[in-house]
Amino acid sequence: MNLNRNTNNKIKDLVFIVPFALLLIVVNILRIINIPITHDETGYRANESYFDLIFTKIPAANNHILNSLIRKFFIENVSDTLFFIRVGSLAAQVVFLIYAYLLCKKLFKERLWVLLSFFIFNTVSPFLFDFWGLSRGYGLGFCFMTASVYYLVSYHFSGKFRLFVFSFLAAALTIYSNYAFMNYYFALCGVVVLMRALFKDGLFSKQLFGKEILFAGGLSILLAALIAHNLIVLHGGGELVFLGHNGFIEDTVKSLVDWNLFMPDKDVWVGPAIKIASIIIVSGCALYWLLLFVRHKVGRVVIDARQQISFIFLLLLLLPVLSLFLQNVLLGIPYLVDRTALFFILLFIFNLIYIIYTTTKLSPCTGLIAVVVIAIIVGGNFFVNMNISSTRMWWYDAEDIVVLNRVVALHGDRQDKIRLRADGFHIPALKYDIEHYYKGKFYAPEETSSPLPQDSLADNYFIWVDNKDTLPAIYKKDIAACGGGCVLYHKN
């Protein structure tokens, strides 16, 4: 009877889960094939071997190793098209959907909580969704981090050592997806130590603790041997200068709020309000757990396994903050910003939803109402700001193909190659587009500087509108792009 009931419940779950997941995958595929190549996706070099990529022969922050390896494999063995350049991130989305559902099933007993949480985890950030369809390592990092969290929670409930191993292996893959996820890996190590120290009567038993330390320590040494040189090269080569220099709140938190809101600049009160609310929520969670732990130690309350999971989520959120602070103070490494800090969004929402679940056991209706409100807010922000034609951070590349088509049309049946000059932001994507879609029609696009050259050698300029005053008078405006921010000029 119970078996039949469980089967029926799973079927009822999947009636919502599968269509919604397929919808998200279809939207992502449409984005993959519709959005032109972006500035930071153009790092493939045919002469680089797999060994070169793994050991960062050429220092580049855009070499997200696992993504670079996957991209190289598909380009060389299948096709050098946008779909196969980005297919690694599409696969990451599918893996994330699977583990997000498994995590929800592991965390919540009630079907409505499972469905609402699955919806929230997948719509919490339209900015994060961008990276399911770009040739970058962040999507891979998100999916492996979620898998790692799932296995950690499963391990805490069951005590099976293989689940601990899977959690750490997945965490190691996050680092190979993008180095920013080292902060999650450090947090995972901290969770194992702290949970053993604080809850000695739990599933972190003495017998398993020795195995944990041995495996986690050995894996950490191996990772350090593989990536330490890479990190030194990147840091020494100035590849981290684009990160934040004003502190965790101003750099990491503010940039995450700003990039995830997708709101116009005039809504200046919304961003600061959400930033303050986020800090209050996390502080409230920390205070709740401090008081609960004190009561536990004096023998007034027993902290069960599910309550301990909410503490694990809090640690997974707070320990990376400590990691960033120590790196900044001891090594001078700047704070993570925008895309590099996106994993905080998932860790925050895991923590928020589960703390609501554990603290409203006596009033389930209150907790459910809170989660429904969260689902409406994040879902509204997600669907209002979703599109299949551009990406938030590299918006300036959205019309590159339109511009190149216009240039070709302007020159008609011209037989000799076209000379195009453009600013440095557009050059990488234009080079890719010309090599793949306009072979033989253009010379390699030339990067301009300000002030612009005063010769008339170029046939066209594609530049920011701010530079128009330094353009020779022989060039006339043709069309605007990038919301009017860039203009294509044609030689008269």
Short mmCIF file of C-alpha atoms in Angstrom, two decimals:
data_model
loop_
_atom_site.label_atom_id
_atom_site.label_comp_id
_atom_site.label_asym_id
_atom_site.label_seq_id
_atom_site.Cartn_x
_atom_site.Cartn_y
_atom_site.Cartn_z
CA MET A 1 0.00 0.00 0.00
CA ASN A 2 2.79 2.44 0.94
CA LEU A 3 4.67 1.50 -2.22
CA ASN A 4 1.65 2.35 -4.37
CA ARG A 5 1.16 5.63 -2.51
CA ASN A 6 4.81 6.61 -3.01
CA THR A 7 4.60 5.74 -6.70
CA ASN A 8 1.44 7.84 -7.10
CA ASN A 9 3.08 10.75 -5.30
CA LYS A 10 6.12 10.60 -7.60
CA ILE A 11 3.87 10.56 -10.66
CA LYS A 12 1.95 13.57 -9.34
CA ASP A 13 5.26 15.39 -8.73
CA LEU A 14 6.51 14.69 -12.22
CA VAL A 15 3.28 15.94 -13.83
CA PHE A 16 4.48 19.42 -12.82
CA ILE A 17 8.24 18.89 -12.70
CA VAL A 18 8.78 17.40 -16.17
CA PRO A 19 6.79 19.95 -18.25
CA PHE A 20 8.31 22.84 -16.30
CA ALA A 21 11.82 21.44 -16.69
CA LEU A 22 11.26 20.86 -20.43
CA LEU A 23 10.01 24.44 -20.78
CA LEU A 24 13.19 25.77 -19.17
CA ILE A 25 15.34 23.57 -21.41
CA VAL A 26 13.50 24.70 -24.56
CA VAL A 27 13.89 28.36 -23.60
CA ASN A 28 17.58 27.74 -23.00
CA ILE A 29 18.06 26.01 -26.36
CA LEU A 30 16.35 28.93 -28.10
CA ARG A 31 18.76 31.27 -26.36
CA ILE A 32 21.75 29.11 -27.30
CA ILE A 33 20.95 29.22 -31.01
CA ASN A 34 19.64 32.82 -31.13
CA ILE A 35 22.13 34.82 -29.05
CA PRO A 36 25.26 35.70 -31.05
CA ILE A 37 28.67 34.78 -29.64
CA THR A 38 29.64 37.04 -26.75
CA HIS A 39 32.93 38.72 -25.88
CA ASP A 40 34.08 36.22 -23.23
CA GLU A 41 33.10 33.06 -25.14
CA THR A 42 35.71 33.51 -27.85
CA GLY A 43 38.66 31.97 -26.04
CA TYR A 44 39.00 28.77 -28.05
CA ARG A 45 42.45 28.37 -29.61
CA ALA A 46 42.95 25.35 -31.86
CA ASN A 47 46.67 25.15 -31.05
CA GLU A 48 46.05 24.65 -27.31
CA SER A 49 46.14 21.02 -26.21
CA TYR A 50 44.09 19.53 -23.39
CA PHE A 51 47.27 19.62 -21.31
CA ASP A 52 47.71 23.35 -22.04
CA LEU A 53 44.16 24.05 -20.86
CA ILE A 54 44.49 22.03 -17.67
CA PHE A 55 47.73 23.71 -16.64
CA THR A 56 46.94 27.23 -17.89
CA LYS A 57 49.83 27.56 -20.33
CA ILE A 58 48.37 30.93 -21.36
CA PRO A 59 47.09 32.76 -18.24
CA ALA A 60 43.45 33.71 -18.81
CA ALA A 61 40.64 34.07 -16.29
CA ASN A 62 38.27 32.98 -19.08
CA ASN A 63 39.85 29.53 -19.17
CA HIS A 64 37.22 27.79 -17.07
CA ILE A 65 39.03 24.49 -17.34
CA LEU A 66 36.21 21.94 -17.45
CA ASN A 67 34.19 24.05 -19.88
CA SER A 68 37.29 24.63 -22.03
CA LEU A 69 37.92 20.89 -22.21
CA ILE A 70 34.30 20.12 -23.12
CA ARG A 71 34.23 22.91 -25.71
CA LYS A 72 37.48 21.72 -27.30
CA PHE A 73 36.15 18.17 -27.55
CA PHE A 74 32.90 19.15 -29.28
CA ILE A 75 34.49 21.72 -31.60
CA GLU A 76 37.11 19.24 -32.77
CA ASN A 77 34.90 16.15 -32.93
CA VAL A 78 31.45 17.47 -33.83
CA SER A 79 31.11 21.07 -35.02
CA ASP A 80 32.32 24.62 -34.38
CA THR A 81 28.80 26.02 -34.12
CA LEU A 82 27.16 27.96 -31.31
CA PHE A 83 25.14 24.96 -30.15
CA PHE A 84 28.18 22.72 -29.68
CA ILE A 85 30.30 25.53 -28.27
CA ARG A 86 27.64 25.98 -25.59
CA VAL A 87 26.44 22.38 -25.21
CA GLY A 88 28.40 21.89 -21.97
CA SER A 89 26.28 24.51 -20.24
CA LEU A 90 23.09 22.96 -21.63
CA ALA A 91 24.13 19.61 -20.17
CA ALA A 92 24.84 21.39 -16.88
CA GLN A 93 21.29 22.75 -16.84
CA VAL A 94 19.86 19.25 -17.27
CA VAL A 95 22.03 17.92 -14.44
CA PHE A 96 21.03 20.86 -12.24
CA LEU A 97 17.33 20.20 -12.87
CA ILE A 98 17.77 16.58 -11.81
CA TYR A 99 19.68 17.36 -8.62
CA ALA A 100 17.46 20.32 -7.74
CA TYR A 101 14.49 17.94 -7.78
CA LEU A 102 16.35 15.26 -5.82
CA LEU A 103 17.41 17.86 -3.25
CA CYS A 104 13.84 19.09 -2.86
CA LYS A 105 12.61 15.51 -2.38
CA LYS A 106 15.31 14.91 0.21
CA LEU A 107 14.58 18.10 2.15
CA PHE A 108 10.77 18.20 2.18
CA LYS A 109 8.13 15.63 3.01
CA GLU A 110 5.19 17.62 1.66
CA ARG A 111 4.58 17.59 -2.11
CA LEU A 112 3.66 21.28 -2.28
CA TRP A 113 6.95 22.23 -0.63
CA VAL A 114 8.82 20.08 -3.16
CA LEU A 115 7.10 21.70 -6.15
CA LEU A 116 7.36 25.27 -4.89
CA SER A 117 10.99 24.88 -3.92
CA PHE A 118 11.89 23.31 -7.28
CA PHE A 119 10.21 26.25 -9.01
CA ILE A 120 12.07 28.79 -6.83
CA PHE A 121 15.48 27.14 -7.23
CA ASN A 122 15.11 27.35 -11.03
CA THR A 123 13.74 30.89 -11.27
CA VAL A 124 15.54 32.63 -8.41
CA SER A 125 17.91 34.42 -10.80
CA PRO A 126 17.39 35.38 -14.45
CA PHE A 127 21.06 36.40 -14.44
CA LEU A 128 22.09 32.89 -13.38
CA PHE A 129 19.87 31.45 -16.13
CA ASP A 130 22.01 33.28 -18.70
CA PHE A 131 24.89 30.94 -17.94
CA TRP A 132 22.96 27.79 -18.85
CA GLY A 133 23.29 28.99 -22.44
CA LEU A 134 26.79 30.47 -22.61
CA SER A 135 30.16 28.81 -23.14
CA ARG A 136 31.38 29.56 -19.62
CA GLY A 137 32.15 27.39 -16.60
CA TYR A 138 29.62 28.88 -14.21
CA GLY A 139 26.71 26.63 -15.24
CA LEU A 140 28.86 23.55 -14.68
CA GLY A 141 29.82 24.94 -11.27
CA PHE A 142 26.17 25.48 -10.29
CA CYS A 143 25.14 21.96 -11.22
CA PHE A 144 28.06 20.28 -9.45
CA MET A 145 27.60 22.46 -6.36
CA THR A 146 23.92 21.46 -6.18
CA ALA A 147 24.90 17.81 -6.60
CA SER A 148 27.46 18.23 -3.82
CA VAL A 149 24.84 19.76 -1.51
CA TYR A 150 22.43 16.93 -2.29
CA TYR A 151 25.00 14.27 -1.44
CA LEU A 152 26.02 16.13 1.72
CA VAL A 153 22.40 16.25 2.91
CA SER A 154 21.93 12.59 1.98
CA TYR A 155 25.08 11.69 3.88
CA HIS A 156 23.92 13.55 6.95
CA PHE A 157 20.63 11.65 6.95
CA SER A 158 22.09 8.19 6.23
CA GLY A 159 25.75 8.22 7.33
CA LYS A 160 26.82 6.30 4.19
CA PHE A 161 30.43 7.19 3.50
CA ARG A 162 30.11 6.87 -0.29
CA LEU A 163 27.70 9.83 -0.22
CA PHE A 164 30.38 11.88 1.55
CA VAL A 165 32.81 10.89 -1.22
CA PHE A 166 30.33 11.90 -3.94
CA SER A 167 29.78 15.27 -2.23
CA PHE A 168 33.48 16.08 -2.21
CA LEU A 169 34.09 14.81 -5.74
CA ALA A 170 31.27 17.03 -7.01
CA ALA A 171 32.74 19.94 -5.04
CA ALA A 172 36.13 19.30 -6.66
CA LEU A 173 34.48 19.48 -10.09
CA THR A 174 33.04 22.90 -9.17
CA ILE A 175 36.60 24.20 -8.82
CA TYR A 176 37.52 22.81 -12.23
CA SER A 177 34.40 24.55 -13.55
CA ASN A 178 35.44 27.91 -12.14
CA TYR A 179 37.97 28.86 -9.48
CA ALA A 180 35.44 31.05 -7.63
CA PHE A 181 33.82 27.81 -6.39
CA MET A 182 36.89 27.16 -4.24
CA ASN A 183 35.02 29.16 -1.64
CA TYR A 184 32.25 26.56 -1.66
CA TYR A 185 34.83 23.79 -1.37
CA PHE A 186 36.40 25.50 1.66
CA ALA A 187 32.93 25.83 3.19
CA LEU A 188 32.26 22.13 2.66
CA CYS A 189 35.46 21.26 4.50
CA GLY A 190 34.47 23.62 7.29
CA VAL A 191 31.02 22.04 7.58
CA VAL A 192 32.51 18.58 8.15
CA VAL A 193 34.79 19.83 10.91
CA LEU A 194 32.23 22.06 12.62
CA MET A 195 29.39 19.56 12.51
CA ARG A 196 31.66 16.93 14.08
CA ALA A 197 32.79 19.38 16.75
CA LEU A 198 29.35 20.77 17.60
CA PHE A 199 27.14 17.68 17.24
CA LYS A 200 29.22 14.73 18.41
CA ASP A 201 26.13 12.66 18.95
CA GLY A 202 25.01 12.97 15.33
CA LEU A 203 25.83 11.02 12.19
CA PHE A 204 29.33 12.51 12.05
CA SER A 205 30.56 9.62 14.18
CA LYS A 206 34.10 8.86 15.33
CA GLN A 207 34.34 5.91 12.98
CA LEU A 208 33.47 7.93 9.93
CA PHE A 209 35.36 11.03 10.99
CA GLY A 210 38.74 9.42 10.36
CA LYS A 211 37.67 8.40 6.85
CA GLU A 212 36.28 11.88 6.23
CA ILE A 213 39.50 13.60 7.16
CA LEU A 214 41.62 11.13 5.21
CA PHE A 215 39.56 11.43 2.03
CA ALA A 216 38.90 15.19 2.19
CA GLY A 217 42.52 15.90 3.07
CA GLY A 218 43.88 13.70 0.29
CA LEU A 219 41.52 15.22 -2.28
CA SER A 220 42.42 18.74 -1.15
CA ILE A 221 46.15 18.03 -1.53
CA LEU A 222 45.55 16.65 -5.02
CA LEU A 223 43.51 19.70 -6.01
CA ALA A 224 46.16 22.04 -4.64
CA ALA A 225 48.81 20.25 -6.68
CA LEU A 226 46.71 20.61 -9.84
CA ILE A 227 45.63 24.24 -9.54
CA ALA A 228 48.10 26.10 -7.28
CA HIS A 229 50.36 27.02 -10.21
CA ASN A 230 47.36 28.15 -12.26
CA LEU A 231 46.15 30.45 -9.49
CA ILE A 232 49.61 31.96 -9.00
CA VAL A 233 49.88 32.62 -12.74
CA LEU A 234 46.43 34.23 -12.90
CA HIS A 235 47.03 36.38 -9.84
CA GLY A 236 50.47 37.45 -10.99
CA GLY A 237 49.20 38.18 -14.49
CA GLY A 238 46.65 40.72 -13.24
CA GLU A 239 43.68 38.57 -14.28
CA LEU A 240 41.79 39.33 -11.06
CA VAL A 241 41.77 43.12 -11.29
CA PHE A 242 38.14 43.22 -12.49
CA LEU A 243 36.96 41.91 -9.12
CA GLY A 244 35.85 44.11 -6.21
CA HIS A 245 38.00 46.28 -3.97
CA ASN A 246 35.41 47.87 -1.65
CA GLY A 247 34.39 45.04 0.66
CA PHE A 248 31.97 42.12 0.67
CA ILE A 249 28.79 44.18 1.08
CA GLU A 250 29.62 46.84 -1.51
CA ASP A 251 31.17 44.49 -4.03
CA THR A 252 29.64 41.03 -3.70
CA VAL A 253 26.19 41.66 -2.22
CA LYS A 254 25.47 44.88 -4.11
CA SER A 255 26.55 43.49 -7.47
CA LEU A 256 24.44 40.36 -7.00
CA VAL A 257 21.36 42.40 -6.15
CA ASP A 258 21.90 44.84 -9.03
CA TRP A 259 22.51 42.17 -11.67
CA ASN A 260 19.63 39.94 -10.56
CA LEU A 261 16.99 42.67 -10.39
CA PHE A 262 17.19 43.64 -14.08
CA MET A 263 15.55 46.91 -13.09
CA PRO A 264 16.14 50.37 -14.61
CA ASP A 265 18.51 52.69 -12.80
CA LYS A 266 15.68 54.97 -11.71
CA ASP A 267 14.46 52.32 -9.22
CA VAL A 268 17.32 53.26 -6.91
CA TRP A 269 15.50 52.33 -3.68
CA VAL A 270 14.72 48.72 -4.65
CA GLY A 271 18.30 47.46 -4.84
CA PRO A 272 19.42 48.89 -1.47
CA ALA A 273 16.21 47.64 0.15
CA ILE A 274 16.79 44.08 -1.04
CA LYS A 275 20.45 44.28 -0.05
CA ILE A 276 19.50 45.32 3.49
CA ALA A 277 16.74 42.70 3.65
CA SER A 278 19.20 39.97 2.61
CA ILE A 279 21.65 40.98 5.32
CA ILE A 280 18.85 41.05 7.92
CA ILE A 281 17.61 37.60 6.85
CA VAL A 282 21.05 36.01 7.09
CA SER A 283 21.74 37.75 10.41
CA GLY A 284 18.39 36.54 11.72
CA CYS A 285 19.19 32.97 10.69
CA ALA A 286 22.56 33.18 12.44
CA LEU A 287 20.98 34.59 15.61
CA TYR A 288 18.28 31.91 15.58
CA TRP A 289 20.87 29.17 15.37
CA LEU A 290 23.07 30.74 18.03
CA LEU A 291 20.16 30.82 20.49
CA LEU A 292 19.06 27.31 19.53
CA PHE A 293 22.55 25.94 20.01
CA VAL A 294 22.91 27.60 23.42
CA ARG A 295 19.59 26.06 24.49
CA HIS A 296 20.79 22.72 23.14
CA LYS A 297 23.99 22.86 25.18
CA VAL A 298 22.18 23.63 28.41
CA GLY A 299 19.92 20.64 27.79
CA ARG A 300 16.67 22.44 27.06
CA VAL A 301 16.19 21.33 23.45
CA VAL A 302 17.29 18.45 21.24
CA ILE A 303 18.44 19.45 17.76
CA ASP A 304 17.27 16.77 15.34
CA ALA A 305 18.83 15.82 11.99
CA ARG A 306 16.53 18.12 9.98
CA GLN A 307 17.34 21.11 12.14
CA GLN A 308 21.01 20.33 11.72
CA ILE A 309 20.52 20.48 7.94
CA SER A 310 19.36 24.08 8.23
CA PHE A 311 22.54 24.80 10.19
CA ILE A 312 24.59 23.17 7.43
CA PHE A 313 22.92 25.46 4.88
CA LEU A 314 23.77 28.47 7.03
CA LEU A 315 27.40 27.39 7.28
CA LEU A 316 27.59 26.81 3.51
CA LEU A 317 26.46 30.40 3.08
CA LEU A 318 28.57 32.07 5.77
CA LEU A 319 31.87 30.18 5.47
CA PRO A 320 32.49 31.36 1.87
CA VAL A 321 32.10 34.92 3.15
CA LEU A 322 34.79 34.22 5.74
CA SER A 323 36.92 32.67 3.00
CA LEU A 324 36.66 35.79 0.83
CA PHE A 325 37.51 38.04 3.76
CA LEU A 326 40.61 36.02 4.69
CA GLN A 327 41.79 35.89 1.08
CA ASN A 328 41.47 39.65 0.84
CA VAL A 329 43.26 40.36 4.12
CA LEU A 330 46.02 37.76 3.83
CA LEU A 331 46.61 37.58 0.08
CA GLY A 332 45.18 40.82 -1.26
CA ILE A 333 42.73 38.94 -3.51
CA PRO A 334 39.74 41.16 -4.43
CA TYR A 335 36.16 40.24 -3.56
CA LEU A 336 33.99 38.29 -5.98
CA VAL A 337 31.46 40.29 -7.98
CA ASP A 338 28.43 39.65 -10.23
CA ARG A 339 28.90 36.39 -12.22
CA THR A 340 31.83 35.14 -10.12
CA ALA A 341 29.69 35.36 -6.96
CA LEU A 342 26.49 33.87 -8.39
CA PHE A 343 26.82 30.68 -6.34
CA PHE A 344 25.85 32.81 -3.31
CA ILE A 345 22.37 33.18 -4.83
CA LEU A 346 21.77 29.43 -4.73
CA LEU A 347 23.29 29.04 -1.27
CA PHE A 348 21.15 31.92 -0.01
CA ILE A 349 17.91 30.50 -1.39
CA PHE A 350 18.68 26.99 -0.09
CA ASN A 351 19.21 28.52 3.35
CA LEU A 352 16.15 30.78 3.22
CA ILE A 353 13.64 28.16 2.09
CA TYR A 354 14.83 25.52 4.54
CA ILE A 355 15.01 27.85 7.54
CA ILE A 356 11.39 28.81 6.83
CA TYR A 357 10.51 25.12 6.67
CA THR A 358 12.21 24.23 9.96
CA THR A 359 11.03 27.27 11.94
CA THR A 360 7.35 27.03 10.97
CA LYS A 361 6.72 23.40 11.96
CA LEU A 362 4.15 24.53 14.51
CA SER A 363 2.46 26.77 11.96
CA PRO A 364 2.80 25.04 8.56
CA CYS A 365 0.34 27.41 6.91
CA THR A 366 2.54 30.40 7.74
CA GLY A 367 5.58 28.77 6.19
CA LEU A 368 3.68 27.79 3.08
CA ILE A 369 2.34 31.31 2.61
CA ALA A 370 5.87 32.70 2.92
CA VAL A 371 7.19 30.30 0.27
CA VAL A 372 4.28 31.08 -2.08
CA VAL A 373 5.08 34.80 -1.77
CA ILE A 374 8.75 34.12 -2.53
CA ALA A 375 7.75 32.01 -5.55
CA ILE A 376 5.55 34.83 -6.90
CA ILE A 377 8.30 37.44 -6.45
CA VAL A 378 11.18 35.48 -7.95
CA GLY A 379 8.99 33.96 -10.67
CA GLY A 380 7.70 37.38 -11.66
CA ASN A 381 11.21 38.83 -11.85
CA PHE A 382 12.37 35.80 -13.85
CA PHE A 383 9.65 35.70 -16.50
CA VAL A 384 9.43 39.47 -16.96
CA ASN A 385 13.15 39.66 -17.68
CA MET A 386 13.61 36.47 -19.72
CA ASN A 387 14.24 36.73 -23.46
CA ILE A 388 15.77 34.60 -26.23
CA SER A 389 17.79 37.27 -28.04
CA SER A 390 20.33 38.78 -25.64
CA THR A 391 22.30 38.20 -22.48
CA ARG A 392 22.44 40.65 -19.62
CA MET A 393 26.18 41.10 -19.12
CA TRP A 394 27.25 41.04 -22.77
CA TRP A 395 24.30 43.06 -24.08
CA TYR A 396 26.56 44.97 -26.47
CA ASP A 397 27.08 41.86 -28.63
CA ALA A 398 23.36 41.23 -29.20
CA GLU A 399 23.25 43.03 -32.57
CA ASP A 400 26.67 42.14 -33.98
CA ILE A 401 25.16 39.95 -36.71
CA VAL A 402 22.68 42.70 -37.62
CA VAL A 403 25.53 45.17 -37.99
CA LEU A 404 27.64 42.82 -40.13
CA ASN A 405 24.67 42.04 -42.36
CA ARG A 406 24.16 45.76 -42.83
CA VAL A 407 27.82 46.31 -43.73
CA VAL A 408 27.68 43.55 -46.34
CA ALA A 409 24.45 45.02 -47.77
CA LEU A 410 26.02 48.48 -47.99
CA HIS A 411 28.87 47.15 -50.13
CA GLY A 412 26.64 45.14 -52.47
CA ASP A 413 28.53 42.99 -54.96
CA ARG A 414 31.90 44.39 -54.03
CA GLN A 415 34.65 41.83 -54.70
CA ASP A 416 37.50 43.13 -52.53
CA LYS A 417 37.47 42.66 -48.78
CA ILE A 418 35.83 45.15 -46.44
CA ARG A 419 37.84 47.01 -43.80
CA LEU A 420 35.94 47.34 -40.52
CA ARG A 421 37.14 49.14 -37.42
CA ALA A 422 35.46 48.68 -34.05
CA ASP A 423 36.08 49.25 -30.36
CA GLY A 424 37.80 46.61 -28.25
CA PHE A 425 34.55 45.41 -26.67
CA HIS A 426 33.22 44.22 -30.02
CA ILE A 427 36.40 42.90 -31.64
CA PRO A 428 36.47 39.32 -30.19
CA ALA A 429 32.85 38.57 -31.14
CA LEU A 430 33.17 40.26 -34.54
CA LYS A 431 36.23 38.17 -35.33
CA TYR A 432 34.33 34.97 -34.54
CA ASP A 433 31.29 36.05 -36.59
CA ILE A 434 33.37 37.08 -39.59
CA GLU A 435 35.37 33.84 -39.56
CA HIS A 436 32.22 31.69 -39.37
CA TYR A 437 29.57 33.56 -41.34
CA TYR A 438 31.35 36.02 -43.64
CA LYS A 439 34.48 34.18 -44.74
CA GLY A 440 36.35 36.07 -47.46
CA LYS A 441 34.25 39.24 -47.18
CA PHE A 442 36.24 41.09 -44.49
CA TYR A 443 39.78 41.76 -43.49
CA ALA A 444 40.33 40.97 -39.80
CA PRO A 445 38.47 43.71 -37.90
CA GLU A 446 40.78 46.36 -36.50
CA GLU A 447 40.54 47.63 -32.93
CA THR A 448 40.21 51.41 -32.58
CA SER A 449 41.35 53.68 -29.81
CA SER A 450 40.30 57.14 -28.68
CA PRO A 451 40.81 59.54 -30.37
CA LEU A 452 40.02 57.71 -33.58
CA PRO A 453 42.53 57.56 -36.47
CA GLN A 454 42.17 60.46 -38.88
CA ASP A 455 42.78 58.43 -42.03
CA SER A 456 40.10 57.09 -44.36
CA LEU A 457 41.43 53.56 -44.84
CA ALA A 458 38.51 51.84 -43.13
CA ASP A 459 35.26 51.31 -45.03
CA ASN A 460 33.17 51.24 -41.85
CA TYR A 461 33.40 52.10 -38.18
CA PHE A 462 31.34 50.45 -35.45
CA ILE A 463 31.96 52.55 -32.35
CA TRP A 464 30.44 53.89 -29.15
CA VAL A 465 28.45 57.03 -29.80
CA ASP A 466 30.74 58.98 -27.39
CA ASN A 467 33.58 58.72 -29.93
CA LYS A 468 31.68 60.15 -32.89
CA ASP A 469 33.16 63.64 -32.57
CA THR A 470 36.66 62.36 -33.35
CA LEU A 471 35.57 60.55 -36.50
CA PRO A 472 36.72 62.03 -39.84
CA ALA A 473 33.96 63.90 -41.65
CA ILE A 474 34.06 61.49 -44.59
CA TYR A 475 32.15 58.92 -42.50
CA LYS A 476 28.38 59.21 -42.23
CA LYS A 477 26.05 57.63 -39.70
CA ASP A 478 24.18 54.59 -40.96
CA ILE A 479 22.40 52.66 -38.17
CA ALA A 480 22.45 52.62 -34.36
CA ALA A 481 22.81 49.52 -32.20
CA CYS A 482 23.08 48.63 -28.51
CA GLY A 483 20.07 50.75 -27.65
CA GLY A 484 21.64 53.74 -29.40
CA GLY A 485 24.92 53.37 -27.53
CA CYS A 486 26.87 52.22 -30.61
CA VAL A 487 26.70 53.49 -34.18
CA LEU A 488 27.74 52.03 -37.53
CA TYR A 489 29.39 54.57 -39.83
CA HIS A 490 29.91 54.16 -43.57
CA LYS A 491 32.50 55.93 -45.71
CA ASN A 492 30.67 58.45 -47.87
#
